[in-house]
PDB file of C-alpha atoms in Angstrom:
ATOM      1  CA  ALA H   8     -30.343  28.946 -33.985  1.00 49.00           C
ATOM      2  CA  LEU H   9     -29.818  25.307 -33.052  1.00 52.00           C
ATOM      3  CA  SER H  10     -32.233  22.908 -34.684  1.00 53.00           C
ATOM      4  CA  ASP H  11     -33.048  19.199 -34.459  1.00 56.00           C
ATOM      5  CA  LEU H  12     -31.902  17.530 -37.689  1.00 56.00           C
ATOM      6  CA  ALA H  13     -34.637  14.913 -37.696  1.00 60.00           C
ATOM      7  CA  SER H  14     -37.541  17.302 -37.202  1.00 63.00           C
ATOM      8  CA  GLY H  15     -35.989  20.644 -38.097  1.00 59.00           C
ATOM      9  CA  ALA H  16     -37.400  22.125 -34.894  1.00 63.00           C
ATOM     10  CA  ALA H  17     -35.376  24.856 -33.213  1.00 60.00           C
ATOM     11  CA  LEU H  18     -33.677  23.777 -30.012  1.00 58.00           C
ATOM     12  CA  ALA H  19     -32.089  27.104 -29.034  1.00 59.00           C
ATOM     13  CA  SER H  20     -31.065  30.494 -30.345  1.00 63.00           C
ATOM     14  CA  VAL H  21     -27.848  31.950 -29.025  1.00 65.00           C
ATOM     15  CA  THR H  22     -25.623  34.955 -29.414  1.00 66.00           C
ATOM     16  CA  LEU H  23     -21.852  34.678 -29.722  1.00 67.00           C
ATOM     17  CA  ASP H  24     -20.945  36.573 -26.585  1.00 68.00           C
ATOM     18  CA  GLY H  25     -19.087  33.750 -24.819  1.00 69.00           C
ATOM     19  CA  SER H  26     -21.965  32.781 -22.548  1.00 74.00           C
ATOM     20  CA  ALA H  27     -22.759  29.108 -21.959  1.00 76.00           C
ATOM     21  CA  VAL H  28     -25.276  27.402 -24.216  1.00 73.00           C
ATOM     22  CA  ILE H  29     -27.367  24.690 -22.620  1.00 73.00           C
ATOM     23  CA  ALA H  30     -29.908  22.924 -24.821  1.00 67.00           C
ATOM     24  CA  ALA H  31     -31.122  19.363 -25.426  1.00 66.00           C
ATOM     25  CA  GLY H  32     -28.685  17.950 -22.862  1.00 72.00           C
ATOM     26  CA  LEU H  33     -25.697  19.776 -24.380  1.00 74.00           C
ATOM     27  CA  HIS H  34     -23.524  22.319 -22.633  1.00 77.00           C
ATOM     28  CA  PHE H  35     -21.015  24.414 -24.631  1.00 75.00           C
ATOM     29  CA  THR H  36     -19.734  27.959 -25.189  1.00 77.00           C
ATOM     30  CA  LEU H  37     -19.379  29.808 -28.520  1.00 73.00           C
ATOM     31  CA  SER H  38     -17.125  32.774 -29.057  1.00 74.00           C
ATOM     32  CA  GLY H  39     -15.420  34.563 -31.901  1.00 74.00           C
ATOM     33  CA  SER H  40     -16.335  36.943 -34.689  1.00 77.00           C
ATOM     34  CA  PRO H  41     -18.951  35.389 -36.957  1.00 73.00           C
ATOM     35  CA  ALA H  42     -19.233  36.465 -40.561  1.00 75.00           C
ATOM     36  CA  THR H  43     -22.287  36.467 -42.734  1.00 76.00           C
ATOM     37  CA  GLY H  44     -23.092  32.900 -43.800  1.00 72.00           C
ATOM     38  CA  ASP H  45     -21.241  31.184 -40.920  1.00 73.00           C
ATOM     39  CA  SER H  46     -23.139  28.343 -39.321  1.00 69.00           C
ATOM     40  CA  PHE H  47     -22.691  25.966 -36.453  1.00 68.00           C
ATOM     41  CA  ARG H  48     -24.330  22.548 -36.315  1.00 67.00           C
ATOM     42  CA  ILE H  49     -24.310  19.745 -33.805  1.00 66.00           C
ATOM     43  CA  MET H  50     -24.813  16.482 -35.687  1.00 63.00           C
ATOM     44  CA  ALA H  51     -24.364  12.769 -35.230  1.00 61.00           C
ATOM     45  CA  THR H  52     -20.868  11.594 -36.201  1.00 61.00           C
ATOM     46  CA  SER H  53     -20.313   9.796 -39.463  1.00 64.00           C
ATOM     47  CA  ALA H  54     -19.639   6.061 -39.473  1.00 65.00           C
ATOM     48  CA  GLY H  55     -16.209   5.163 -38.113  1.00 59.00           C
ATOM     49  CA  SER H  56     -15.396   8.518 -36.507  1.00 65.00           C
ATOM     50  CA  SER H  57     -15.288   8.907 -32.743  1.00 66.00           C
ATOM     51  CA  ASP H  58     -17.512   5.931 -32.094  1.00 69.00           C
ATOM     52  CA  ASN H  59     -17.017   2.539 -30.501  1.00 77.00           C
ATOM     53  CA  GLY H  60     -15.959   0.887 -33.785  1.00 76.00           C
ATOM     54  CA  ASN H  61     -12.597  -0.264 -32.446  1.00 79.00           C
ATOM     55  CA  ILE H  62     -14.080  -2.147 -29.516  1.00 82.00           C
ATOM     56  CA  ARG H  63     -16.697  -3.692 -31.807  1.00 84.00           C
ATOM     57  CA  ALA H  64     -13.885  -4.858 -34.114  1.00 84.00           C
ATOM     58  CA  LEU H  65     -12.066  -6.385 -31.132  1.00 82.00           C
ATOM     59  CA  ALA H  66     -15.277  -8.104 -30.056  1.00 84.00           C
ATOM     60  CA  LYS H  67     -15.580  -9.603 -33.541  1.00 84.00           C
ATOM     61  CA  VAL H  68     -12.034 -10.967 -33.287  1.00 81.00           C
ATOM     62  CA  ARG H  69     -12.877 -12.395 -29.893  1.00 79.00           C
ATOM     63  CA  ASP H  70     -15.981 -14.100 -31.262  1.00 80.00           C
ATOM     64  CA  GLN H  71     -14.330 -15.492 -34.427  1.00 82.00           C
ATOM     65  CA  GLN H  72     -13.935 -19.236 -34.478  1.00 82.00           C
ATOM     66  CA  GLY H  73     -10.622 -20.778 -35.478  1.00 76.00           C
ATOM     67  CA  PRO H  74      -9.377 -24.376 -35.560  1.00 78.00           C
ATOM     68  CA  GLY H  75      -9.324 -24.482 -31.746  1.00 74.00           C
ATOM     69  CA  GLY H  76     -12.553 -22.524 -31.236  1.00 80.00           C
ATOM     70  CA  SER H  77     -12.545 -18.892 -30.118  1.00 80.00           C
ATOM     71  CA  ILE H  78      -9.319 -17.146 -29.167  1.00 80.00           C
ATOM     72  CA  GLU H  79     -10.206 -17.507 -25.469  1.00 82.00           C
ATOM     73  CA  THR H  80     -10.878 -21.227 -25.889  1.00 84.00           C
ATOM     74  CA  SER H  81      -7.549 -21.669 -27.708  1.00 83.00           C
ATOM     75  CA  LEU H  82      -5.645 -19.767 -24.989  1.00 84.00           C
ATOM     76  CA  ASP H  83      -7.393 -21.726 -22.238  1.00 87.00           C
ATOM     77  CA  ALA H  84      -6.483 -25.004 -23.954  1.00 87.00           C
ATOM     78  CA  SER H  85      -2.853 -23.890 -24.403  1.00 88.00           C
ATOM     79  CA  LEU H  86      -2.536 -22.876 -20.740  1.00 90.00           C
ATOM     80  CA  ALA H  87      -4.114 -26.142 -19.597  1.00 91.00           C
ATOM     81  CA  ASP H  88      -1.645 -28.081 -21.775  1.00 91.00           C
ATOM     82  CA  ILE H  89       1.319 -26.151 -20.348  1.00 92.00           C
ATOM     83  CA  GLY H  90       0.062 -26.758 -16.804  1.00 91.00           C
ATOM     84  CA  ALA H  91      -0.347 -30.482 -17.473  1.00 92.00           C
ATOM     85  CA  ARG H  92       3.174 -30.709 -18.886  1.00 92.00           C
ATOM     86  CA  ILE H  93       4.632 -28.913 -15.866  1.00 92.00           C
ATOM     87  CA  ALA H  94       2.758 -31.228 -13.496  1.00 92.00           C
ATOM     88  CA  GLU H  95       3.957 -34.291 -15.438  1.00 93.00           C
ATOM     89  CA  THR H  96       7.551 -33.018 -15.304  1.00 92.00           C
ATOM     90  CA  GLY H  97       7.225 -32.674 -11.531  1.00 91.00           C
ATOM     91  CA  ARG H  98       5.884 -36.222 -11.220  1.00 91.00           C
ATOM     92  CA  LEU H  99       8.710 -37.569 -13.408  1.00 93.00           C
ATOM     93  CA  GLY H 100      11.257 -35.740 -11.228  1.00 91.00           C
ATOM     94  CA  GLU H 101       9.788 -37.262  -8.064  1.00 92.00           C
ATOM     95  CA  ALA H 102       9.809 -40.725  -9.653  1.00 93.00           C
ATOM     96  CA  ALA H 103      13.460 -40.310 -10.724  1.00 93.00           C
ATOM     97  CA  THR H 104      14.436 -39.265  -7.197  1.00 93.00           C
ATOM     98  CA  ALA H 105      12.622 -42.283  -5.727  1.00 93.00           C
ATOM     99  CA  VAL H 106      14.381 -44.637  -8.183  1.00 93.00           C
ATOM    100  CA  LYS H 107      17.760 -43.076  -7.298  1.00 93.00           C
ATOM    101  CA  ASP H 108      17.106 -43.491  -3.565  1.00 91.00           C
ATOM    102  CA  ASP H 109      15.909 -47.090  -4.011  1.00 90.00           C
ATOM    103  CA  THR H 110      18.981 -47.889  -6.107  1.00 90.00           C
ATOM    104  CA  ALA H 111      21.299 -46.487  -3.432  1.00 85.00           C
ATOM    105  CA  ARG H 112      19.534 -48.505  -0.721  1.00 83.00           C
ATOM    106  CA  ALA H 113      19.680 -51.656  -2.861  1.00 83.00           C
ATOM    107  CA  ALA H 114      23.407 -51.146  -3.513  1.00 79.00           C
ATOM    108  CA  ASP H 115      24.011 -50.716   0.222  1.00 72.00           C
ATOM    109  CA  ALA H 116      22.025 -53.870   0.970  1.00 74.00           C
ATOM    110  CA  VAL H 117      23.973 -55.924  -1.584  1.00 75.00           C
ATOM    111  CA  ALA H 118      27.309 -54.621  -0.370  1.00 71.00           C
ATOM    112  CA  GLY H 119      26.258 -55.043   3.243  1.00 71.00           C
ATOM    113  CA  VAL H 120      27.343 -51.470   3.956  1.00 71.00           C
ATOM    114  CA  ASP H 121      25.226 -48.902   5.721  1.00 76.00           C
ATOM    115  CA  LEU H 122      26.841 -45.522   5.123  1.00 79.00           C
ATOM    116  CA  ASP H 123      25.400 -43.976   8.285  1.00 84.00           C
ATOM    117  CA  THR H 124      26.742 -46.818  10.458  1.00 86.00           C
ATOM    118  CA  GLU H 125      30.112 -46.674   8.715  1.00 86.00           C
ATOM    119  CA  ALA H 126      30.364 -42.904   9.254  1.00 91.00           C
ATOM    120  CA  ALA H 127      29.627 -43.318  12.972  1.00 93.00           C
ATOM    121  CA  GLU H 128      32.216 -46.120  13.267  1.00 93.00           C
ATOM    122  CA  LEU H 129      34.804 -43.981  11.437  1.00 94.00           C
ATOM    123  CA  THR H 130      34.211 -41.116  13.876  1.00 95.00           C
ATOM    124  CA  ARG H 131      34.624 -43.518  16.846  1.00 94.00           C
ATOM    125  CA  LEU H 132      37.886 -44.935  15.434  1.00 95.00           C
ATOM    126  CA  GLN H 133      39.266 -41.434  14.771  1.00 95.00           C
ATOM    127  CA  ALA H 134      38.648 -40.497  18.430  1.00 94.00           C
ATOM    128  CA  ALA H 135      40.354 -43.718  19.588  1.00 94.00           C
ATOM    129  CA  TYR H 136      43.341 -43.055  17.309  1.00 93.00           C
ATOM    130  CA  ARG H 137      43.739 -39.543  18.721  1.00 93.00           C
ATOM    131  CA  ALA H 138      43.594 -40.929  22.277  1.00 93.00           C
ATOM    132  CA  ASN H 139      46.202 -43.603  21.456  1.00 92.00           C
ATOM    133  CA  ALA H 140      48.423 -40.978  19.840  1.00 92.00           C
ATOM    134  CA  LYS H 141      48.300 -38.937  23.054  1.00 93.00           C
ATOM    135  CA  VAL H 142      49.153 -42.015  25.172  1.00 93.00           C
ATOM    136  CA  ILE H 143      52.101 -42.850  22.894  1.00 93.00           C
ATOM    137  CA  GLY H 144      53.231 -39.195  22.998  1.00 91.00           C
ATOM    138  CA  ALA H 145      53.050 -39.187  26.804  1.00 92.00           C
ATOM    139  CA  ALA H 146      54.936 -42.526  26.990  1.00 91.00           C
ATOM    140  CA  GLN H 147      57.628 -41.163  24.660  1.00 90.00           C
ATOM    141  CA  ASP H 148      58.008 -38.026  26.783  1.00 88.00           C
ATOM    142  CA  LEU H 149      58.258 -40.217  29.935  1.00 88.00           C
ATOM    143  CA  PHE H 150      60.806 -42.521  28.297  1.00 87.00           C
ATOM    144  CA  ASP H 151      62.875 -39.524  27.134  1.00 85.00           C
ATOM    145  CA  ALA H 152      62.782 -38.115  30.686  1.00 85.00           C
ATOM    146  CA  ILE H 153      63.937 -41.441  32.168  1.00 86.00           C
ATOM    147  CA  LEU H 154      66.803 -41.665  29.654  1.00 81.00           C
ATOM    148  CA  GLY H 155      67.707 -38.079  30.472  1.00 79.00           C
ATOM    149  CA  LEU H 156      68.007 -38.980  34.159  1.00 80.00           C
ATOM    150  CA  MET H 157      70.378 -41.834  33.435  1.00 77.00           C
ATOM    151  CA  ARG H 158      72.960 -39.858  31.685  1.00 65.00           C
TER     152      ARG H 158
END
């Protein structure tokens, strides 16, 4: 017989023939060879066994206050600090690049040299040199041909 522990009232009587037992919201099957004096009880679990004690312990840790507040508050503050440092590093990098560019422009202004203009002029002079080299080569070939005719 199954009985309610609080009231002692019988919930169900069953035989051990392997058939399903359904009583008080429970569903199970008993089988085997019972001996005189054997008993079977369904009871509440003792403290700390198969309950939600672990999650309650984690919740306590979560709610504990430390020097920076709760663990979530401390983590939030740490992440915000890391984010601020990364942003500041980015701003410092941009400022350093701007200073470098301004310094290069100032050096060009003092020297009176514009690198882009100088590069274009160099390209123009290289093309003129190649053209002059071809004219000189053609003149040399012509001169050699004239000397060859005079021999």
